[in-house]
Short mmCIF file of N, CA, C and O in Angstrom, two decimals:
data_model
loop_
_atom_site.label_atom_id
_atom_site.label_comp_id
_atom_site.label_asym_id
_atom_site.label_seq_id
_atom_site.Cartn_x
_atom_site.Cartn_y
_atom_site.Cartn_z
N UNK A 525 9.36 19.75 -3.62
CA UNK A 525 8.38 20.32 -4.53
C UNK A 525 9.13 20.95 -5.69
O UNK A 525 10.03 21.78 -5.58
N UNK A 526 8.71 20.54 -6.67
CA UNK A 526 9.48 21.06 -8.29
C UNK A 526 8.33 21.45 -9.09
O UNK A 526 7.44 20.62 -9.27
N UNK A 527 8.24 22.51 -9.54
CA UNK A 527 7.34 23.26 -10.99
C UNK A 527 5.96 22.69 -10.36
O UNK A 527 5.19 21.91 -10.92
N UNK A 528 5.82 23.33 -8.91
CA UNK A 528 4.04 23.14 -8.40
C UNK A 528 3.99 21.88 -7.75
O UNK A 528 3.27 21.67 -6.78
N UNK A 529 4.80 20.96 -8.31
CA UNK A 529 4.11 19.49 -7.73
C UNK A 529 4.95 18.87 -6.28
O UNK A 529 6.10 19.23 -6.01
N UNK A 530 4.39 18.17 -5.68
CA UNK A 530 4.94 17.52 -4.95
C UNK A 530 4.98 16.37 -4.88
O UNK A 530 4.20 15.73 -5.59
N UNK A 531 5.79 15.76 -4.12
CA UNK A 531 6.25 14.10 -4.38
C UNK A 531 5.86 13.60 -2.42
O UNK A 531 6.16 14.15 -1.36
N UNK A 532 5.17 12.50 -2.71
CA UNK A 532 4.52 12.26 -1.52
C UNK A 532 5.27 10.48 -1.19
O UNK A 532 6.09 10.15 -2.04
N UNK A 533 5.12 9.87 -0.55
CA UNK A 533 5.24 8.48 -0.34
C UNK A 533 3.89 7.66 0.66
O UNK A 533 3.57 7.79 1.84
N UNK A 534 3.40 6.88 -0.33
CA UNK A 534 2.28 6.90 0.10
C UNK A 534 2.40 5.23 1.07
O UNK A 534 2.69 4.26 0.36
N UNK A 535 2.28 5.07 1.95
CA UNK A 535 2.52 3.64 2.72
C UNK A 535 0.81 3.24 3.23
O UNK A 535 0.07 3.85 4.00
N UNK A 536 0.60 2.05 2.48
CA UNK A 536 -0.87 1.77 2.98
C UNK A 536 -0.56 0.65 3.55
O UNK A 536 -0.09 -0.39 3.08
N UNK A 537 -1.03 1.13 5.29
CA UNK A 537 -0.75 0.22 6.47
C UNK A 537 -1.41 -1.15 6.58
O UNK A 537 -2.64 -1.25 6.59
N UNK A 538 -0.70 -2.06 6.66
CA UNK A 538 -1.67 -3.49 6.74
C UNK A 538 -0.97 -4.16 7.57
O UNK A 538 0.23 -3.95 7.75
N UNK A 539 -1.72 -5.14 8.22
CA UNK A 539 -1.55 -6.29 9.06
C UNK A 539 -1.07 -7.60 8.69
O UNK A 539 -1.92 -8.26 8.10
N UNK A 540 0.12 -8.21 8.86
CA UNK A 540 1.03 -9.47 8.31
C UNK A 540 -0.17 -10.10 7.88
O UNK A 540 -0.21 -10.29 6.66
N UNK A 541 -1.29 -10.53 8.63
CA UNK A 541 -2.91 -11.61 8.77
C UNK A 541 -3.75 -10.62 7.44
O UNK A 541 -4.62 -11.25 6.84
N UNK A 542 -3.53 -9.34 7.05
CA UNK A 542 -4.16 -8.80 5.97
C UNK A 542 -3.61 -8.89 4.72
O UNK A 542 -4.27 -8.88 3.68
N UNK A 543 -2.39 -8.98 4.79
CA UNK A 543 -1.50 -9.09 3.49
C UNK A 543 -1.85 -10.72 3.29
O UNK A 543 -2.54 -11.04 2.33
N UNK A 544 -1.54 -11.37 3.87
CA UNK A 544 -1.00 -13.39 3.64
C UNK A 544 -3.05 -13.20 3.06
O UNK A 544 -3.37 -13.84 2.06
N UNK A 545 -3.99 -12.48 3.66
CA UNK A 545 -5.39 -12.76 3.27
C UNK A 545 -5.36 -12.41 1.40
O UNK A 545 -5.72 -13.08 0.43
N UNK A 546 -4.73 -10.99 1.53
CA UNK A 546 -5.04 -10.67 0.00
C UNK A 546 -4.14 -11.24 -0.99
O UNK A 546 -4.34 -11.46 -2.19
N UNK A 547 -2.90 -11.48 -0.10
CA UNK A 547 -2.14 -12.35 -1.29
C UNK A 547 -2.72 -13.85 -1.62
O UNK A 547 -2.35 -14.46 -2.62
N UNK A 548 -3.66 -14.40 -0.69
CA UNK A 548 -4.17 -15.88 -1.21
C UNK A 548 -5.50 -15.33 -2.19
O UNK A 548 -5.75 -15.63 -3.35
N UNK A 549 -6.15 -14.51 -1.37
CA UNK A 549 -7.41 -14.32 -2.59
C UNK A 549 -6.42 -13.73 -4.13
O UNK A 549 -7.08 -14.02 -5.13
N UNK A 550 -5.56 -13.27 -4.37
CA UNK A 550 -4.98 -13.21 -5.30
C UNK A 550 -5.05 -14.41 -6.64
O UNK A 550 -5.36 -14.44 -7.83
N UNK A 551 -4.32 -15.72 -5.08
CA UNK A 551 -3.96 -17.00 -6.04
C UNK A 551 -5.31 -17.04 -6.84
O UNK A 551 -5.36 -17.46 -7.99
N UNK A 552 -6.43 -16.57 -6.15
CA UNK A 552 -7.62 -17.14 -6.83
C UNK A 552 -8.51 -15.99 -8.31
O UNK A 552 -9.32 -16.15 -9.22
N UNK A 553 -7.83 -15.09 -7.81
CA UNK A 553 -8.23 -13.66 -8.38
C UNK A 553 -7.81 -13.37 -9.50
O UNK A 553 -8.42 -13.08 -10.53
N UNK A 554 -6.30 -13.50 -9.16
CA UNK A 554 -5.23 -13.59 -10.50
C UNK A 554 -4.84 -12.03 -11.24
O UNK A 554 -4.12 -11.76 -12.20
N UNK A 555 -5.84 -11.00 -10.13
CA UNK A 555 -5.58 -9.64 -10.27
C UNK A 555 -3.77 -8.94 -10.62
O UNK A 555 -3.19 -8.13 -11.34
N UNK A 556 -3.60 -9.62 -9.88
CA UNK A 556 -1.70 -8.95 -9.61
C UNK A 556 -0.84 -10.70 -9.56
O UNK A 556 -1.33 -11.71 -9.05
N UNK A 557 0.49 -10.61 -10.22
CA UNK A 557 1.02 -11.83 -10.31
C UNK A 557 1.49 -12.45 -8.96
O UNK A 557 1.97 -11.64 -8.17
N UNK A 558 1.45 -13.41 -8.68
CA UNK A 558 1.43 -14.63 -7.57
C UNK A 558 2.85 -14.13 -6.76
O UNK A 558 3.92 -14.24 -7.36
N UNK A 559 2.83 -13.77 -5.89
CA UNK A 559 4.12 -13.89 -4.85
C UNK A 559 4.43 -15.09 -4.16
O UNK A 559 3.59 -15.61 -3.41
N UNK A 560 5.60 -15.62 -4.35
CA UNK A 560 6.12 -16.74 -4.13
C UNK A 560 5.95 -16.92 -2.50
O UNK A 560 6.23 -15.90 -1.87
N UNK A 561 5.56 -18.02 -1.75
CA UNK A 561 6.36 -17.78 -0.14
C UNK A 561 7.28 -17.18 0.37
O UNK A 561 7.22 -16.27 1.20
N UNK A 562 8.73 -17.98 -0.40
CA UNK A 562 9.92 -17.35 0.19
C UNK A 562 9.76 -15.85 -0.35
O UNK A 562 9.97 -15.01 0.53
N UNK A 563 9.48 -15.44 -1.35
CA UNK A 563 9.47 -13.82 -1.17
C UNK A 563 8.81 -13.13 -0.53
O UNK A 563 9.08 -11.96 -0.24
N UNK A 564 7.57 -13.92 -0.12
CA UNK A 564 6.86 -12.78 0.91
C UNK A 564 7.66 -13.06 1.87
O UNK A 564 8.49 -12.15 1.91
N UNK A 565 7.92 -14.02 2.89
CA UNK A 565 8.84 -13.94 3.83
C UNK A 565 9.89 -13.29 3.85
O UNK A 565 10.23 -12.86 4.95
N UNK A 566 10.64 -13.04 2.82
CA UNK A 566 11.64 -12.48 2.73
C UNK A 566 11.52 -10.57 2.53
O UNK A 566 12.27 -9.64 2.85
N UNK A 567 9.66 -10.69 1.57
CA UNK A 567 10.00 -9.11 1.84
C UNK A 567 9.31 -8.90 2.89
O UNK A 567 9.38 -7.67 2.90
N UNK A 568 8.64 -9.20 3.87
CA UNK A 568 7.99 -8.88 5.21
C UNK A 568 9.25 -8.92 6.35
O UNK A 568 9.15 -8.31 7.41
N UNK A 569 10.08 -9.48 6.10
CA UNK A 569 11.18 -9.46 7.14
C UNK A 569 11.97 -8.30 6.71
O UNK A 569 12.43 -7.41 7.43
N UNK A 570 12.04 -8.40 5.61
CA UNK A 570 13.09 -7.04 4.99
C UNK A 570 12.66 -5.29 5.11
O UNK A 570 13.34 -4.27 5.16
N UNK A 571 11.08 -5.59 5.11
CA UNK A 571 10.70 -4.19 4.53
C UNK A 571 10.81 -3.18 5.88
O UNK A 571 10.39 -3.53 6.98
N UNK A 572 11.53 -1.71 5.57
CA UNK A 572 11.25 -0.89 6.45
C UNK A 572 10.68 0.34 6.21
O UNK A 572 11.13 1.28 5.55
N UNK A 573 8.78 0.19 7.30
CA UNK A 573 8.17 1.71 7.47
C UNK A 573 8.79 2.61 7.00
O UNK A 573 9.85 2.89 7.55
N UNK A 574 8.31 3.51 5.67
CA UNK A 574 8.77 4.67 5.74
C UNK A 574 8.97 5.59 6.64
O UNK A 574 8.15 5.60 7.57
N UNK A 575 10.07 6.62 6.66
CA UNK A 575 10.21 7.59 7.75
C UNK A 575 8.96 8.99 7.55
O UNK A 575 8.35 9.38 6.55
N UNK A 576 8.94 9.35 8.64
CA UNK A 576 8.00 10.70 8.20
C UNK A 576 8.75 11.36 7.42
O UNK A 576 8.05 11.68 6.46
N UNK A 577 10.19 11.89 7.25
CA UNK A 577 10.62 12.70 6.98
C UNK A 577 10.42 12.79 5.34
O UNK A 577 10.66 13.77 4.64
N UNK A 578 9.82 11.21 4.84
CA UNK A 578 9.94 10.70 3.15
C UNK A 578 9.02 11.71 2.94
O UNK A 578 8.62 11.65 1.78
N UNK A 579 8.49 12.62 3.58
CA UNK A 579 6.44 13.49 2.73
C UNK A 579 6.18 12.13 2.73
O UNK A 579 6.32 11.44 1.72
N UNK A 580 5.66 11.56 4.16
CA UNK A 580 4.71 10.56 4.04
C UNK A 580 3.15 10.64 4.60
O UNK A 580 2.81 11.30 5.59
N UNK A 581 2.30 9.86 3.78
CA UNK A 581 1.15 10.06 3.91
C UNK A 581 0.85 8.36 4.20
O UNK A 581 1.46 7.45 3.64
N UNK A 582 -0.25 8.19 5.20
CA UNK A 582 -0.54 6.55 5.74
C UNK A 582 -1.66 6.28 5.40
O UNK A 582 -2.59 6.50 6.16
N UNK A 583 -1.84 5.77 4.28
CA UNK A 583 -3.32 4.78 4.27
C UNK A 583 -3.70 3.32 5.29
O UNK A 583 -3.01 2.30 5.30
N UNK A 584 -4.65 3.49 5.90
CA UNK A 584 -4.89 2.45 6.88
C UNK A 584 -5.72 1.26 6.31
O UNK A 584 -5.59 0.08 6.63
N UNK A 585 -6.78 1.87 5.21
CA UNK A 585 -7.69 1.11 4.75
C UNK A 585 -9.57 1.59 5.26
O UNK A 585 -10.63 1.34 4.68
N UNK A 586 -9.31 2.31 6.50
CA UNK A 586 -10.67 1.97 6.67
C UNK A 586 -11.87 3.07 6.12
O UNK A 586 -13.08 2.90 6.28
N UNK A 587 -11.22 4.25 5.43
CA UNK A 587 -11.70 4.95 4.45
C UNK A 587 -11.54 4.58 2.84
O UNK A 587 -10.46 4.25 2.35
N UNK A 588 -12.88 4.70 2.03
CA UNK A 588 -12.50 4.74 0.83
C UNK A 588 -11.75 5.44 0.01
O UNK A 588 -11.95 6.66 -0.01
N UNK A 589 -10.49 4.75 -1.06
CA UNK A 589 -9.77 5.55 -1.47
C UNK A 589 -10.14 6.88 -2.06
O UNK A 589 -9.53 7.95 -1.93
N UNK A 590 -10.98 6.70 -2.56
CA UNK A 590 -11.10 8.00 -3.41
C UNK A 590 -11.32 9.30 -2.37
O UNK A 590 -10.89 10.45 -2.53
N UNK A 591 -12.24 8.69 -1.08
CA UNK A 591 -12.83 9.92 0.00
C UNK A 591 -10.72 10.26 0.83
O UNK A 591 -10.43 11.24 1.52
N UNK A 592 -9.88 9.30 0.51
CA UNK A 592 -9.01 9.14 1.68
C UNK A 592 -8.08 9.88 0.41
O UNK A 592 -7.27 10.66 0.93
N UNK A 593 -7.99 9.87 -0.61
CA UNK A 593 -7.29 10.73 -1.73
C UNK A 593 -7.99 12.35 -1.67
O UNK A 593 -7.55 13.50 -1.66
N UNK A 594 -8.83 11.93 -1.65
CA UNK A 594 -9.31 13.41 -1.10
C UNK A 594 -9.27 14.58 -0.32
O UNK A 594 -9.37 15.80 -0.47
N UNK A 595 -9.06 13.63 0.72
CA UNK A 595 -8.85 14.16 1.96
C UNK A 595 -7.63 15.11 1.76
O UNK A 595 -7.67 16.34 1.69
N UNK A 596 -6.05 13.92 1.64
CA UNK A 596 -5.26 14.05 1.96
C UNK A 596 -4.06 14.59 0.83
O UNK A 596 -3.23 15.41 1.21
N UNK A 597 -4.05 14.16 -0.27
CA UNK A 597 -3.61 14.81 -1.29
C UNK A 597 -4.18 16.33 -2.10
O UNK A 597 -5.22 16.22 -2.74
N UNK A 598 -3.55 17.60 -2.06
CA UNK A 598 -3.85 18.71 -2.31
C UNK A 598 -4.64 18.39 -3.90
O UNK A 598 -4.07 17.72 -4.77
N UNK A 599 -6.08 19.02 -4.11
CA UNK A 599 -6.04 19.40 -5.56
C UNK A 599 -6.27 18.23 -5.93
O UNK A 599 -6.65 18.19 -7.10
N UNK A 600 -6.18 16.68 -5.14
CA UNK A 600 -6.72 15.58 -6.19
C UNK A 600 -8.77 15.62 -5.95
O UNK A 600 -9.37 15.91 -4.92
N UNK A 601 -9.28 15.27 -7.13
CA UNK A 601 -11.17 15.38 -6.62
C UNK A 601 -11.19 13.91 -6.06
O UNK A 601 -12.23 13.83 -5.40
N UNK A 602 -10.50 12.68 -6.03
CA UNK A 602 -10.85 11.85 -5.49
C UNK A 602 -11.03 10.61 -6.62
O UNK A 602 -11.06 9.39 -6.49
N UNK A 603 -11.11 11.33 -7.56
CA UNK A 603 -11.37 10.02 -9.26
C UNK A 603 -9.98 8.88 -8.90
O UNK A 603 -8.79 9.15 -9.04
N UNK A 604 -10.32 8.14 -8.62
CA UNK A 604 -8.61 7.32 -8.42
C UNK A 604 -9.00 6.25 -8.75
O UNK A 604 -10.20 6.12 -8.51
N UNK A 605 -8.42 5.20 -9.32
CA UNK A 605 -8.33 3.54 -9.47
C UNK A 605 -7.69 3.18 -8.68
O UNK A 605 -6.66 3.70 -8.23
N UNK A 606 -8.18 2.27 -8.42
CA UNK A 606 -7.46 1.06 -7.20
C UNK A 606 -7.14 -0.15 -7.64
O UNK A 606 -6.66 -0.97 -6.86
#
């Protein structure tokens, strides 16, 4: 914590079968740029769970962000983009 604020790490939990879902509706969506195969393979094998010790906070998904920003971040009202 520096001058009031704090620094959080926010890990929103998903399922290998939830990610490969949103990365294809992507191809079609075109929201966020296309992840290659070999890189998702490569970052799903690579990536490691943050530790608690990071100030971590776990989004699961099954609350809405704004009610789950709410909740859990001090002082935010919940106004958030996704």
């Amino acid at each position: 914590q520096q001058n009031g604020s704090a620094v959080y790490v926010i890990y929103t939990k998903l399922t290998i079968q939830e990610l490969e879902q949103r990365r294809h509706a992507n191809r079609d969506n075109r929201q966020r740029p296309n992840v290659r195969e070999k890189d998702f393979v490569e970052l799903v094998r690579d990536f490691e769970v943050p530790a608690a010790e990071e100030n971590l906070l776990v989004y699961e998904g099954a609350r809405p962000v704004a009610e789950w920003i709410h909740s859990n971040l001090p002082g935010e009202t919940g106004n958030a983009s996704h």
